[in-house]
mmCIF file of C-alpha atoms in Angstrom:
data_model
loop_
_atom_site.group_PDB
_atom_site.id
_atom_site.type_symbol
_atom_site.label_atom_id
_atom_site.label_comp_id
_atom_site.label_asym_id
_atom_site.label_seq_id
_atom_site.Cartn_x
_atom_site.Cartn_y
_atom_site.Cartn_z
ATOM 1 C CA MET A 1 0.000 0.000 0.000
ATOM 2 C CA THR A 2 1.210 3.492 -0.819
ATOM 3 C CA LYS A 3 1.249 5.770 2.203
ATOM 4 C CA ALA A 4 -0.017 9.353 2.143
ATOM 5 C CA ASN A 5 3.412 10.759 3.022
ATOM 6 C CA GLN A 6 4.928 8.915 0.022
ATOM 7 C CA ILE A 7 2.370 10.541 -2.271
ATOM 8 C CA VAL A 8 3.096 13.988 -0.857
ATOM 9 C CA GLN A 9 6.866 13.469 -1.165
ATOM 10 C CA ALA A 10 6.446 12.365 -4.782
ATOM 11 C CA ALA A 11 4.273 15.419 -5.459
ATOM 12 C CA LEU A 12 6.986 17.685 -4.049
ATOM 13 C CA GLN A 13 9.546 16.095 -6.370
ATOM 14 C CA HIS A 14 7.211 16.580 -9.349
ATOM 15 C CA MET A 15 6.800 20.249 -8.451
ATOM 16 C CA GLU A 16 10.571 20.700 -8.202
ATOM 17 C CA ASP A 17 11.073 18.919 -11.533
ATOM 18 C CA ARG A 18 8.478 21.116 -13.225
ATOM 19 C CA ALA A 19 10.221 24.248 -11.959
ATOM 20 C CA VAL A 20 13.258 23.149 -13.962
ATOM 21 C CA THR A 21 11.268 21.895 -16.966
ATOM 22 C CA TYR A 22 9.181 25.054 -17.309
ATOM 23 C CA ASP A 23 12.049 27.422 -16.494
ATOM 24 C CA ASN A 24 10.528 29.083 -13.454
ATOM 25 C CA GLN A 25 12.329 29.194 -10.114
ATOM 26 C CA GLY A 26 8.990 29.509 -8.321
ATOM 27 C CA GLY A 27 7.813 26.255 -9.839
ATOM 28 C CA GLU A 28 5.312 25.495 -12.537
ATOM 29 C CA ARG A 29 2.876 28.413 -12.680
ATOM 30 C CA SER A 30 0.871 27.965 -15.885
ATOM 31 C CA ILE A 31 -2.606 28.105 -14.401
ATOM 32 C CA GLY A 32 -3.075 31.898 -14.453
ATOM 33 C CA LYS A 33 -2.368 32.106 -18.165
ATOM 34 C CA THR A 34 -4.539 29.033 -18.734
ATOM 35 C CA VAL A 35 -7.520 30.543 -16.895
ATOM 36 C CA ALA A 36 -7.115 33.794 -18.849
ATOM 37 C CA ALA A 37 -6.997 31.884 -22.147
ATOM 38 C CA PHE A 38 -10.033 29.791 -21.164
ATOM 39 C CA ASN A 39 -12.026 32.913 -20.315
ATOM 40 C CA ALA A 40 -10.979 34.560 -23.582
ATOM 41 C CA VAL A 41 -11.929 31.530 -25.665
ATOM 42 C CA THR A 42 -15.253 30.739 -23.973
ATOM 43 C CA GLY A 43 -16.330 34.316 -23.309
ATOM 44 C CA ASP A 44 -18.081 33.295 -20.097
ATOM 45 C CA GLY A 45 -15.531 31.135 -18.253
ATOM 46 C CA ASN A 46 -18.128 28.495 -17.455
ATOM 47 C CA MET A 47 -16.742 25.002 -16.855
ATOM 48 C CA ASP A 48 -20.065 23.332 -17.530
ATOM 49 C CA THR A 49 -19.380 20.548 -20.029
ATOM 50 C CA GLU A 50 -16.853 17.806 -20.650
ATOM 51 C CA GLU A 51 -15.910 19.565 -23.870
ATOM 52 C CA ARG A 52 -14.935 22.639 -21.874
ATOM 53 C CA GLY A 53 -13.025 20.508 -19.382
ATOM 54 C CA TRP A 54 -10.918 19.144 -22.224
ATOM 55 C CA LEU A 55 -10.568 22.663 -23.644
ATOM 56 C CA PHE A 56 -9.102 23.772 -20.322
ATOM 57 C CA MET A 57 -6.610 20.908 -20.326
ATOM 58 C CA LEU A 58 -5.709 21.607 -23.955
ATOM 59 C CA LEU A 59 -5.036 25.251 -23.126
ATOM 60 C CA LEU A 60 -2.915 24.240 -20.124
ATOM 61 C CA LYS A 61 -0.702 22.128 -22.366
ATOM 62 C CA ALA A 62 -0.561 24.927 -24.959
ATOM 63 C CA VAL A 63 0.641 27.363 -22.294
ATOM 64 C CA ARG A 64 3.188 24.863 -20.977
ATOM 65 C CA SER A 65 4.473 24.223 -24.505
ATOM 66 C CA GLN A 66 5.601 27.854 -24.653
ATOM 67 C CA GLN A 67 7.518 27.808 -21.357
ATOM 68 C CA GLY A 68 10.966 26.412 -20.755
ATOM 69 C CA SER A 69 12.632 23.877 -22.997
ATOM 70 C CA PHE A 70 10.967 21.657 -25.578
ATOM 71 C CA LYS A 71 9.005 18.786 -24.082
ATOM 72 C CA LEU A 72 7.330 16.420 -26.559
ATOM 73 C CA ASP A 73 4.819 15.298 -23.922
ATOM 74 C CA ASN A 74 3.065 18.679 -24.175
ATOM 75 C CA TYR A 75 2.380 18.184 -27.876
ATOM 76 C CA GLU A 76 1.322 14.558 -27.470
ATOM 77 C CA ASP A 77 -1.115 15.585 -24.749
ATOM 78 C CA LEU A 78 -2.409 18.429 -26.938
ATOM 79 C CA ALA A 79 -3.268 15.918 -29.660
ATOM 80 C CA ALA A 80 -4.899 13.529 -27.186
ATOM 81 C CA TYR A 81 -6.919 16.287 -25.517
ATOM 82 C CA ALA A 82 -8.099 17.578 -28.904
ATOM 83 C CA GLY A 83 -9.425 14.119 -29.739
ATOM 84 C CA LEU A 84 -11.127 13.772 -26.359
ATOM 85 C CA MET A 85 -12.581 17.267 -26.700
ATOM 86 C CA GLY A 86 -14.009 16.417 -30.114
ATOM 87 C CA GLU A 87 -15.497 13.188 -28.798
ATOM 88 C CA ALA A 88 -17.151 14.986 -25.875
ATOM 89 C CA ALA A 89 -18.467 17.713 -28.173
ATOM 90 C CA SER A 90 -19.938 15.201 -30.598
ATOM 91 C CA VAL A 91 -21.841 13.486 -27.783
ATOM 92 C CA GLU A 92 -22.949 16.663 -25.987
ATOM 93 C CA ARG A 93 -23.975 18.552 -29.085
ATOM 94 C CA VAL A 94 -25.877 15.623 -30.590
ATOM 95 C CA GLU A 95 -27.791 15.384 -27.309
ATOM 96 C CA GLU A 96 -28.430 19.160 -27.481
ATOM 97 C CA MET A 97 -29.727 18.850 -31.036
ATOM 98 C CA ARG A 98 -32.042 15.988 -30.032
ATOM 99 C CA ALA A 99 -33.377 17.964 -27.077
ATOM 100 C CA VAL A 100 -34.087 20.974 -29.304
ATOM 101 C CA GLY A 101 -35.737 18.700 -31.865
ATOM 102 C CA ASP A 102 -38.043 17.249 -29.206
ATOM 103 C CA ASP A 103 -39.501 20.688 -28.380
#
């Protein structure tokens, strides 16, 4: 069994690693730019669908891709999140269209 203190110690190491990876002595601090981008893209900032959840994650990776040195993982995740976002949108918007059609 993994103990809570092991998880917290691993998290600390991840945070220290990200400070180096994303070239910021204070650690990885992408969330402010990500929130600003999300609000700009959505216009209302509402996190009310799976599609928007994936959009947020996609924007996080886009912000991270522009900080520090090249990290292929950011671009791989961008591609994966785009696919997941499209899948969520196709389900949610088809349901929306059906609901409107039932009126």
